[in-house]
C-alpha positions in Angstrom: -33.8 66.4 -46.7 -35.3 69.9 -47.5 -33.3 73.1 -47.0 -33.5 74.8 -43.6 -34.5 78.4 -43.3 -31.8 81.1 -43.4 -32.2 81.7 -39.7 -31.9 78.1 -38.8 -28.9 77.8 -41.1 -27.2 80.7 -39.4 -27.7 79.1 -36.1 -26.3 75.8 -37.4 -23.2 77.6 -38.7 -22.5 79.1 -35.3 -21.7 75.7 -33.8 -18.2 75.1 -32.7 -16.2 73.1 -35.3 -12.7 71.7 -36.1 -10.3 70.4 -38.9 -9.2 67.1 -40.9 -7.7 65.6 -44.4 -8.3 63.9 -48.0 -6.9 61.1 -50.6 -4.2 62.4 -53.0 -5.5 62.7 -56.6 -3.5 61.9 -59.7 -1.9 64.6 -61.7 -4.3 65.9 -64.3 -3.3 66.1 -68.0 -1.2 69.3 -68.3 -3.1 70.9 -71.2 -6.4 70.7 -69.5 -5.8 71.3 -65.8 -4.2 74.3 -64.2 -2.6 74.2 -60.8 -4.6 75.6 -57.9 -3.3 78.6 -55.9 -2.6 78.3 -52.2 -4.8 80.6 -50.1 -2.7 80.9 -47.0 0.6 80.0 -45.4 -1.2 77.0 -43.9 -0.8 75.2 -47.2 3.0 75.5 -46.9 3.4 73.8 -43.5 2.9 70.1 -43.2 0.1 69.4 -40.7 1.0 67.3 -37.7 -1.1 66.0 -34.8 1.7 66.2 -32.2 0.3 66.7 -28.7 -3.3 66.6 -29.8 -5.9 64.2 -28.4 -9.6 63.2 -28.7 -11.4 62.8 -25.4 -14.5 60.7 -25.4 -16.9 60.6 -22.5 -18.8 57.6 -21.2 -22.4 57.2 -22.2 -24.3 60.6 -22.2 -21.7 62.3 -20.2 -22.0 66.1 -19.7 -19.6 67.6 -22.2 -19.7 71.1 -20.6 -18.8 69.8 -17.1 -16.0 67.7 -18.5 -14.6 70.7 -20.4 -14.9 72.7 -17.2 -12.9 70.2 -15.2 -10.3 70.1 -18.0 -10.1 73.9 -18.1 -9.0 73.9 -14.4 -6.1 71.8 -15.6 -5.2 74.4 -18.2 -6.7 72.5 -21.0 -8.4 74.5 -23.8 -10.8 72.4 -25.9 -10.7 73.4 -29.6 -13.6 71.3 -30.8 -16.7 70.0 -29.0 -18.6 66.9 -30.0 -22.2 66.4 -28.9 -23.8 64.2 -31.7 -21.7 61.4 -33.1 -20.0 61.2 -29.7 -19.8 63.1 -26.4 -16.4 64.7 -25.9 -13.9 67.2 -27.2 -10.4 67.6 -28.7 -7.5 69.5 -27.3 -3.7 69.8 -26.9 -2.5 68.0 -23.8 0.9 67.8 -22.2 2.0 64.7 -20.4 0.6 65.9 -17.0 -2.7 67.0 -18.5 -3.0 63.7 -20.4 -2.6 61.7 -17.2 -5.1 63.9 -15.3 -7.8 63.8 -18.1 -7.5 60.0 -18.3 -8.1 59.7 -14.6 -11.4 61.6 -14.9 -14.1 59.0 -14.0 -16.4 60.3 -16.7 -13.8 59.8 -19.5 -14.2 56.6 -21.6 -11.0 57.1 -23.7 -8.3 59.5 -24.7 -6.8 58.7 -28.0 -4.1 60.5 -30.0 -5.4 62.7 -32.8 -4.1 61.7 -36.2 -3.5 63.2 -39.7 -5.8 62.1 -42.5 -5.4 63.0 -46.2 -7.5 63.3 -49.3 -7.6 60.5 -51.9 -6.9 61.8 -54.8 -22.1 71.6 -70.2 -20.9 68.4 -71.4 -21.9 65.0 -70.0 -18.5 63.8 -68.6 -17.6 60.2 -69.5 -18.2 59.0 -65.9 -21.7 60.4 -65.9 -22.5 58.7 -69.2 -20.8 55.5 -68.2 -23.1 55.1 -65.2 -26.1 55.9 -67.4 -27.3 59.1 -65.7 -28.9 60.3 -69.0 -31.2 57.3 -68.8 -32.3 58.0 -65.2 -35.8 59.5 -64.8 -35.1 60.9 -61.3 -32.0 62.9 -62.5 -34.3 65.1 -64.6 -37.9 64.6 -65.4 -37.3 65.9 -68.9 -34.0 64.1 -69.4 -30.4 65.5 -69.2 -30.9 68.2 -71.8 -29.4 71.4 -70.3 -32.8 73.1 -69.7 -33.8 72.0 -66.2 -35.6 74.6 -64.2 -34.9 75.1 -60.5 -37.9 73.1 -59.5 -36.6 70.1 -61.3 -33.4 69.8 -59.2 -33.0 66.5 -57.3 -34.7 67.0 -54.0 -32.0 65.7 -51.6 -29.1 67.0 -49.5 -25.5 65.7 -49.8 -22.6 66.6 -47.5 -19.1 66.8 -49.1 -16.6 66.0 -46.3 -13.5 67.3 -48.0 -11.5 70.5 -48.6 -14.7 72.6 -48.9 -16.8 73.8 -51.9 -16.4 76.9 -54.0 -19.7 78.6 -52.8 -19.8 80.9 -55.9 -19.5 78.3 -58.6 -22.5 78.9 -61.0 -22.7 75.2 -61.8 -23.3 74.1 -58.2 -26.3 74.4 -55.9 -24.4 75.0 -52.7 -26.7 75.2 -49.7 -24.2 76.0 -46.9 -21.6 74.4 -44.8 -19.2 74.4 -41.9 -15.4 74.6 -41.6 -13.7 72.4 -39.0 -10.2 73.1 -40.3 -10.1 76.8 -39.5 -10.9 79.1 -36.6 -13.8 80.6 -38.6 -16.7 78.1 -39.0 -18.0 80.0 -42.0 -14.7 79.6 -44.0 -16.0 76.5 -45.8 -14.9 77.7 -49.3 -12.4 75.5 -51.1 -8.7 76.7 -51.2 -7.6 73.3 -52.7 -10.1 72.3 -55.4 -10.5 68.7 -54.4 -13.9 69.2 -52.7 -15.3 71.3 -55.5 -14.4 68.7 -58.1 -16.1 66.0 -56.0 -19.2 68.2 -55.6 -19.5 68.6 -59.3 -19.6 64.9 -59.9 -22.2 64.5 -57.3 -24.6 67.2 -58.3 -23.5 69.8 -61.0 -26.6 71.5 -62.4 -28.3 70.4 -65.6 -28.3 74.0 -66.8 -26.7 74.0 -70.3 -23.5 75.2 -68.7 -20.3 73.4 -67.8 -20.9 69.8 -66.7 -23.8 67.8 -65.2 -23.7 65.6 -62.1 -25.2 62.3 -61.2 -27.9 64.0 -59.1 -28.3 67.3 -61.0 -28.9 70.3 -58.7 -28.9 68.3 -55.5 -28.3 70.6 -52.5 -24.6 70.5 -51.6 -23.3 71.1 -48.1 -19.6 71.8 -47.7 -18.1 70.1 -44.6 -14.5 71.4 -44.7 -12.3 69.1 -42.6 -9.0 69.6 -44.6 -6.5 72.4 -44.8 -5.4 73.9 -48.2 -2.8 71.2 -48.7 -5.5 68.5 -48.3 -4.5 67.3 -44.9 -6.5 67.3 -41.6 -6.9 65.7 -38.2 -9.2 63.0 -37.0 -10.6 65.5 -34.5 -11.6 67.8 -37.5 -13.2 64.8 -39.1 -15.2 64.0 -36.0 -16.1 67.6 -35.8 -17.5 67.5 -39.3 -19.5 64.4 -38.7 -20.8 65.8 -35.5 -22.1 68.8 -37.4 -23.8 66.6 -40.0 -25.5 64.5 -37.3 -26.9 67.7 -35.7 -28.7 68.9 -38.9 -32.3 67.8 -38.9 -34.9 68.0 -41.7 -36.9 71.3 -41.1 -40.1 69.7 -42.3 -39.7 66.5 -40.2 -37.1 67.0 -37.4 -37.2 63.2 -36.7 -35.2 62.7 -39.9 -31.7 63.9 -40.7 -31.3 66.8 -43.1 -28.5 65.1 -45.0 -29.3 62.0 -47.1 -25.8 61.1 -48.1 -22.2 61.9 -47.2 -19.2 61.7 -49.5 -15.8 60.9 -47.9 -12.9 61.0 -50.3 -10.4 60.8 -47.4 -8.2 58.0 -46.0 -5.6 57.0 -43.5 -4.0 53.6 -42.6 -6.1 51.5 -40.3 -8.5 48.5 -40.1 -12.0 47.7 -39.1 -12.3 46.1 -35.7 -15.8 44.9 -36.7 -17.1 46.6 -33.5 -17.6 50.2 -34.6 -14.3 51.2 -33.2 -15.1 50.2 -29.6 -12.5 47.5 -29.4 -9.6 49.6 -30.5 -10.9 53.1 -29.5 -11.2 54.3 -33.1 -12.9 57.7 -32.8 -13.4 57.9 -36.5 -15.2 54.6 -36.7 -17.4 55.4 -33.7 -18.4 58.7 -35.3 -19.3 57.1 -38.6 -21.3 54.3 -37.0 -23.4 56.7 -35.0 -23.9 58.9 -38.1 -25.0 55.8 -40.1 -27.3 54.7 -37.3 -29.0 58.1 -37.5 -30.1 57.3 -41.1 -27.3 59.0 -43.1 -25.7 57.0 -46.0 -21.9 57.3 -46.0 -19.8 56.7 -49.2 -16.0 56.3 -48.9 -13.3 56.1 -51.5 -11.3 52.8 -51.5 -8.0 54.7 -51.7 -5.2 54.9 -54.3 -2.5 52.6 -53.0 -3.2 49.6 -55.2 -3.4 47.4 -52.1 -6.2 45.8 -50.2 -8.7 48.4 -48.9 -8.9 46.4 -45.7 -5.7 48.3 -44.7 -7.3 51.8 -45.0 -10.0 53.6 -43.1 -12.8 54.5 -43.5 -12.7 52.3 -46.7 -12.5 49.1 -44.5 -15.5 50.0 -42.4 -18.5 47.7 -43.0 -20.9 50.6 -42.4 -19.9 52.6 -45.4 -20.3 52.0 -49.2 -16.7 51.6 -50.4 -16.0 52.5 -54.0 -13.1 51.5 -56.3 -12.1 53.2 -59.5 -12.8 52.1 -63.1 -10.7 53.4 -66.0 -13.3 54.6 -68.6 -12.2 56.6 -71.5 -15.3 56.9 -73.7 -18.3 57.0 -71.4 -19.9 53.9 -72.9 -19.8 50.1 -72.3 -17.8 47.7 -74.5 -14.2 48.5 -73.6 -13.4 50.0 -77.0 -12.2 53.4 -75.9 -8.6 52.5 -75.9 -6.0 54.1 -73.5 -6.3 57.8 -74.0 -6.1 58.9 -70.4 -2.7 59.4 -68.7 -2.6 59.7 -64.9 -0.9 58.1 -61.9 2.2 57.5 -64.1 0.5 55.5 -66.9 -2.4 54.7 -69.2 -5.3 52.3 -68.4 -7.3 50.5 -71.0 -11.0 51.4 -71.3 -13.3 49.6 -68.9 -10.6 48.1 -66.8 -9.8 48.3 -63.1 -7.8 51.4 -62.5 -4.2 50.6 -61.9 -4.0 52.8 -58.8 -7.2 51.7 -57.1 -7.4 49.7 -53.9 -9.4 46.5 -54.0 -10.6 43.6 -51.9 -13.6 42.2 -50.1 -14.4 45.6 -48.4 -15.1 47.2 -51.7 -18.8 47.4 -52.5 -19.0 49.1 -55.9 -16.9 50.4 -58.7 -17.4 53.6 -60.6 -15.4 55.7 -63.1 -12.4 57.4 -61.4 -9.8 58.1 -64.1 -9.5 61.5 -65.8 -12.9 62.7 -64.5 -13.9 66.2 -65.8 -15.7 68.3 -63.2 -15.9 71.6 -61.5 -13.0 73.6 -59.9 -12.9 76.8 -57.9 -13.1 80.1 -59.8 -15.7 79.0 -62.4 -13.2 76.5 -63.8 -13.2 72.8 -64.8 -10.5 70.2 -65.0 -9.5 66.5 -64.9 -8.6 64.7 -61.8 -8.1 60.9 -61.2 -8.5 58.8 -58.1 -11.0 56.8 -56.1 -11.9 60.2 -54.8 -13.5 60.8 -58.2 -15.2 57.4 -58.2 -16.9 57.7 -54.8 -19.0 60.8 -55.7 -20.7 59.0 -58.6 -22.1 56.5 -56.0 -22.9 59.4 -53.6 -25.0 61.0 -56.3 -26.7 57.8 -56.9 -27.6 57.5 -53.2 -29.1 60.9 -53.4 -31.2 59.9 -56.4 -32.5 56.9 -54.5 -33.2 58.8 -51.3 -35.0 61.6 -53.2 -38.2 59.6 -53.2 -37.4 57.3 -50.3 -36.3 59.6 -47.5 -36.9 56.8 -44.9 -34.7 54.2 -46.7 -31.9 53.1 -44.3 -28.3 53.2 -45.3 -28.3 49.4 -45.6 -31.3 49.5 -47.9 -29.5 52.2 -50.0 -26.4 50.1 -50.3 -28.4 47.0 -51.3 -30.4 48.9 -53.9 -27.3 50.4 -55.5 -25.5 47.1 -55.6 -28.6 45.3 -57.0 -28.9 47.9 -59.8 -25.3 47.6 -60.8 -23.8 45.4 -63.5 -20.7 43.4 -64.2 -20.5 45.1 -67.6 -16.7 45.9 -67.3 -13.5 43.9 -67.7 -13.7 42.0 -64.4 -10.7 39.9 -65.4 -8.6 43.0 -64.6 -9.9 43.1 -61.0 -6.9 42.2 -58.7 -9.2 40.1 -56.5 -11.7 37.3 -57.3 -14.8 39.0 -55.9 -15.9 41.5 -58.5 -17.8 44.6 -57.4 -20.8 45.7 -59.5 -20.4 48.8 -61.7 -22.7 51.6 -60.7 -25.7 51.8 -63.2 -28.4 54.4 -62.2 -30.6 53.6 -65.2 -32.3 51.0 -63.1 -33.0 53.4 -60.1 -36.5 54.6 -60.2 -38.6 56.8 -57.9 -41.4 55.4 -55.9 -44.5 54.7 -58.1 -42.4 54.8 -61.2 -40.7 52.5 -63.7 -37.8 52.5 -66.2 -37.1 50.8 -69.5 -33.8 49.3 -70.5 -33.1 47.7 -73.9 -29.5 46.6 -72.9 -29.8 45.1 -69.4 -26.9 43.4 -67.7 -23.6 42.5 -69.4 -23.7 43.6 -73.0 -24.4 46.6 -75.1 -24.2 47.3 -78.7 -25.0 44.2 -80.8 -22.5 43.3 -83.4 -24.6 41.4 -86.0 -24.1 39.9 -89.4 -26.2 40.5 -92.5 -28.7 37.6 -92.6 -28.5 36.9 -88.9 -31.6 36.6 -86.6 -31.5 37.8 -83.0 -33.6 37.7 -79.8 -32.5 40.2 -77.2 -34.0 40.8 -73.7 -35.8 44.0 -72.6 -36.1 44.9 -69.0 -38.7 47.1 -67.2 -37.5 48.1 -63.7 -40.5 48.7 -61.4 -40.4 50.6 -58.1 -41.5 48.4 -55.2 -44.9 50.0 -55.2 -45.7 50.1 -58.9 -47.6 47.1 -60.4 -49.4 48.9 -63.2 -49.6 47.9 -66.9 -46.7 48.8 -69.1 -47.3 48.7 -72.9 -44.3 48.3 -75.2 -44.2 49.5 -78.8 -41.5 49.9 -81.5 -40.3 52.3 -84.1 -39.4 49.9 -86.9 -36.0 51.5 -87.8 -35.1 50.4 -91.4 -33.8 48.0 -92.5 -35.3 45.9 -89.7 -38.8 44.7 -89.0 -38.6 44.0 -85.3 -41.3 42.4 -83.2 -42.0 42.1 -79.4 -42.6 38.8 -77.8 -44.7 40.3 -75.0 -46.0 43.8 -75.7 -48.1 44.1 -72.5 -46.5 43.7 -69.1 -49.1 43.4 -66.3 -48.3 43.1 -62.6 -45.4 43.7 -60.4 -43.5 40.6 -61.5 -44.0 41.3 -65.3 -40.6 43.0 -66.0 -39.2 41.4 -69.2 -39.9 40.9 -72.8 -37.9 39.9 -75.9 -37.1 42.0 -79.0 -36.8 39.8 -82.1 -35.4 40.9 -85.5 -33.6 39.7 -88.5 -30.9 41.7 -90.3 -31.6 41.4 -94.1 -28.8 39.7 -96.0 -28.3 42.8 -98.2 -27.7 45.1 -95.2 -24.3 47.0 -95.6 -22.0 47.5 -92.7 -22.9 50.4 -90.5 -24.6 51.5 -87.2 -28.4 51.2 -86.8 -30.9 51.3 -84.0 -34.3 50.1 -82.9 -36.3 52.5 -80.6 -38.5 50.9 -78.0 -41.3 52.8 -76.2 -43.0 52.1 -73.0 -46.1 53.7 -71.5 -48.2 53.2 -68.4 -50.9 55.5 -69.7 -49.5 58.7 -68.3 -45.7 58.3 -68.4 -43.7 57.4 -71.4 -40.2 55.9 -71.4 -37.9 55.4 -74.4 -34.8 53.3 -74.8 -32.7 52.7 -77.9 -31.2 49.3 -78.9 -28.0 50.0 -80.8 -26.9 47.6 -83.6 -23.6 47.5 -85.4 -23.9 45.5 -88.6 -20.7 43.9 -89.8 -21.2 42.6 -93.3 -17.4 42.1 -94.0 -15.9 38.6 -93.6 -12.4 38.5 -92.3 -9.5 37.5 -94.6 -7.3 34.5 -94.2 -3.6 33.6 -94.9 -2.3 30.1 -95.4 -0.7 28.5 -92.4 2.8 27.0 -92.3 3.7 23.7 -90.5 6.9 23.6 -88.5 8.9 21.0 -86.5 9.2 21.9 -82.9 10.5 20.5 -79.6 11.0 19.3 -77.1 11.4 15.6 -78.1 10.4 12.8 -80.5 7.6 10.6 -79.3 8.0 7.0 -80.6 8.0 7.4 -84.4 6.4 10.9 -84.2 7.7 14.4 -84.0 6.1 17.4 -82.4 4.7 19.8 -85.0 3.1 23.2 -85.0 1.0 25.0 -87.7 1.1 28.8 -87.4 -0.6 31.5 -89.4 -0.6 35.3 -89.7 -3.4 37.3 -87.9 -6.3 37.6 -90.3 -7.3 41.1 -91.4 -10.9 42.2 -90.5 -12.4 45.6 -91.2 -15.3 45.2 -88.9 -15.8 43.8 -85.5 -12.4 42.0 -85.2 -11.4 38.4 -85.3 -13.0 36.5 -82.4 -11.6 33.0 -83.1 -10.2 30.7 -85.7 -11.4 27.3 -86.9 -8.9 24.7 -88.0 -9.1 21.2 -89.7 -6.2 18.9 -90.0 -5.9 16.8 -93.2 -3.9 13.5 -92.7 -3.0 11.5 -95.8 -5.7 13.3 -97.7 -8.6 12.8 -95.2 -10.0 15.9 -93.5 -10.7 15.7 -89.8 -13.3 17.5 -87.8 -13.4 21.2 -87.3 -11.8 22.5 -84.1 -12.4 25.9 -82.7 -9.4 27.9 -81.5 -10.5 29.7 -78.3 -9.1 33.1 -79.0 -8.6 35.5 -81.9 -5.1 36.1 -80.6 -4.1 32.4 -80.8 -2.3 31.8 -84.1 -1.1 28.3 -83.8 -2.3 24.7 -83.6 0.0 21.9 -82.3 -0.1 18.1 -82.9 2.3 15.1 -83.1 3.3 14.3 -86.7 4.0 10.6 -87.4 6.8 9.8 -89.7 5.8 8.7 -93.2 2.4 10.4 -93.1 1.4 13.6 -94.9 -0.2 16.5 -93.0 -1.9 19.8 -94.0 -3.9 22.3 -91.9 -6.9 24.3 -93.0 -7.7 27.5 -91.1 -10.4 30.2 -91.4 -11.2 33.2 -89.2 -14.5 34.1 -87.5 -15.2 37.7 -86.5 -17.0 38.9 -83.4 -20.2 39.4 -85.4 -20.1 35.8 -86.7 -18.9 36.4 -90.2 -16.7 33.5 -91.4 -13.7 33.9 -93.8 -12.6 31.5 -96.4 -10.6 28.3 -95.7 -6.9 28.5 -96.5 -4.6 25.4 -96.4 -1.0 24.8 -95.8 1.4 23.0 -98.1 1.6 19.2 -97.5 4.1 18.3 -94.8 5.5 14.7 -94.6 8.2 14.2 -91.9 10.7 11.4 -92.2 13.2 10.2 -89.6 16.8 9.6 -90.7 18.3 7.3 -88.0 21.9 7.4 -87.0 22.4 4.1 -88.9 21.5 5.6 -92.2 24.2 5.4 -94.9 23.1 9.0 -95.9 25.1 10.3 -92.9 28.7 10.7 -93.8 31.1 10.6 -90.8 34.6 12.1 -90.5 36.8 11.5 -87.5 36.3 9.2 -84.5 32.6 8.2 -83.9 31.2 5.3 -81.9 27.7 3.8 -81.6 25.9 3.6 -78.3 22.9 1.4 -77.6 19.9 2.5 -75.5 16.3 1.6 -75.9 15.3 5.1 -75.1 17.0 6.5 -78.2 15.2 6.9 -81.5 15.9 3.6 -83.3 17.6 2.2 -80.2 21.1 3.6 -81.0 23.1 6.9 -81.2 26.3 8.0 -82.8 28.7 9.8 -80.4 32.1 11.4 -80.4 34.4 13.1 -77.9 36.9 14.2 -80.5 37.1 17.8 -81.4 36.7 18.2 -85.2 34.8 15.0 -85.7 31.9 15.6 -88.0 28.8 14.2 -89.6 27.2 15.6 -92.7 24.4 14.9 -95.2 22.5 16.5 -98.1 18.8 16.5 -98.8 16.1 18.3 -100.7 13.4 19.6 -98.4 11.9 22.5 -96.5 12.2 21.5 -92.9 14.6 19.6 -90.7 15.5 19.0 -87.1 18.5 17.6 -85.1 17.8 15.0 -82.5 20.3 14.4 -79.7 20.8 13.2 -76.1 21.1 15.6 -73.2 22.9 14.8 -70.0 25.6 15.6 -67.4 28.4 14.2 -69.6 27.2 15.8 -72.8 28.9 18.7 -74.5 28.7 20.9 -77.6 28.8 20.8 -81.4 28.6 23.4 -84.1 25.9 23.2 -86.8 26.5 24.4 -90.3 23.8 24.7 -93.0 24.9 25.2 -96.5 28.4 26.0 -95.3 27.2 28.7 -92.9 27.6 28.4 -89.1 24.1 28.9 -87.7 24.3 27.8 -84.1 26.1 25.9 -81.3 24.2 22.8 -80.1 24.5 22.7 -76.3 23.5 19.3 -74.9 24.9 19.5 -71.3 22.1 19.1 -68.7 21.8 18.1 -65.1 19.7 15.0 -65.9 19.8 12.7 -68.9 17.0 12.7 -71.5 16.7 11.1 -74.9 15.3 12.0 -78.4 15.6 15.7 -77.7 15.1 18.1 -80.6 18.0 20.6 -80.1 17.5 22.5 -83.4 14.7 22.9 -86.0 14.3 25.0 -89.1 11.6 25.5 -91.7 12.0 27.2 -95.1 9.3 28.7 -97.3 9.8 26.0 -100.0 11.8 22.8 -100.6 15.3 23.2 -101.8 18.7 21.3 -101.8 20.6 21.7 -98.4 23.8 20.4 -96.9 23.9 20.0 -93.1 27.1 19.4 -91.1 27.6 18.8 -87.3 31.1 19.4 -86.0 32.0 18.2 -82.4 33.8 20.8 -80.3 35.1 18.4 -77.7 34.3 21.0 -75.0 34.2 21.5 -72.2 36.9 19.1 -71.2 35.0 17.5 -68.5 32.1 16.5 -70.7 33.1 16.7 -74.4 30.7 14.0 -75.7 28.1 14.8 -78.4 25.4 12.3 -79.5 23.6 12.4 -82.8 20.4 10.4 -82.5 18.6 11.2 -85.7 17.6 13.9 -88.2 14.0 14.7 -89.1 13.7 15.8 -92.7 10.6 17.0 -94.5 10.9 16.9 -98.3 
């Protein structure tokens, strides 16, 4: 946990080490993110694992003796493992491979593999997970003035491309390189690791950005080459080095509290720590976690189930998916201003590139994350690689006052403090992971105050409305002291507290009651809540947006619609334009049908985007629809009403229908009125005139039915096609509604086509005067 002495550090850095790889990040927005230079020819050559193997010994086998036996076979080990496993890695030809496998002390020899990276302001991700509200992150708040002594007292290893050791915004404690011949070359030639490090722990120093755990000691574990690729053996080498580091104050504990792994490769969890399938990577992680080190892994950027990727699929790690957050606050109102991975994501939605599934434990911001880059620079990168370090920083906050907490306890605490305050409907799977929220993480013996707990955020209220909102005090497991709550009134409100004194460990909630005066204009307001235990004060602000503007309304229009008549009724639909609203936006509509002058009950339309109400309209009855809009704050607009709508059915027997050419009458009880007029003769026609504002043509569909042309007021408007594989009756094959009633002439002309089924049936017309 605490930094080792320089002498001890030098000794640690002298250990033998080896290389590995990370998850590809999305392209950053061009105006803000410059390309990183390659530092060597190594970046130009694609890394391969050809001929490389990882040799694991049985139990506590003697690594030096095993290497000695291998040396006699001409094998030169390039990395030695003594902590997360006993063994080494090396190039082996076919003969050497067979001989090493025959060594009685060797448990397994598995091919090495390539692994790759996943891809002072307060960055949006830092604000979205509520770092400014976390008391551990800075005892004086995130204010850009933190002294060295106020840095988060924890150690985090960044298993990645390295860290820029000279960046002034990072507290880099040291590191190791497993991807180069020089173990001290743990600087960052790529930029990925430095970006991750800034999100974990950039200093609160008034400069650049701030991390989740400001000033935490960062250890660079470089397992990737400049191109962001590496080998499993390099990965195991890095974990082996981490496992070897012990707390200089208490050597029984590991030095490193948390490890960030933004790397991935195809693979699955055998649910046996890799022992069933000889997964060296899984074995190493299990042994590292068993030693007390919390491991956080990126879910990956393939937009598939994270169960197909490792280490994301391992049960022992905390797997993190990516949230698209564009404004750093809850509510999903930030729009889609961030472009990466080939598109835009809406605010507070599941990132379109992120992996998902039951192996994912948490979600955190991962799209267009602003953080540190080598050379005292900053830039945007997107990916689950950028989401994972938010959670790693949170693990460091938790462990800072709980150094003995196990990885399982850390995972449980972070998940319990998270919320579902994001658009979970965009999650590709049905199990929604909690969004990281560090405002509820408190140090031992401490407490925190939250005026907006759980799902929710800024209240959208209406003038004249009364509200009761919950307040939450989060207590550390060992803090049961009294907490006194008080208020700053905050005009124009006169708020009160239901329970101003919270006594005992289980006393964690109160209620804030207030009324918004009827004369309050639209605008943004706040109520400030204070908490004190006698020595420590906490403050939280409850934001309120007052929407005093009722939405507008436009009169609906009633139409005829398909698919078929029902008895003496015809399907109808009332539609209306979207209501304008200058405030919180329309949340829903309320409608009331009027039938023959009598108003029915009010029905709520479920969504503000639903602009229609359907019902059956019986012939000879008069209908009208009233509609009004209700906005998200609860303001109700005025009722508007459609013009009266009285459908009538003109049966095929009506003398108003004038026939020309050969027509016959067919009888069928399924037809409207029991009969239809039909013709197979090309040019045969039926016409009528009426004064009205809506009409529909009713026909019969079937295998022997054909086509006819429809003319309205002498203009051809469509071809009526009645051929179908099965026969059906009373089908509405055309409908039209005008803005007002007017004289019209309608004519149907039989085409007599196609030759095999020329017949056209006219069952009825529906006319609305």
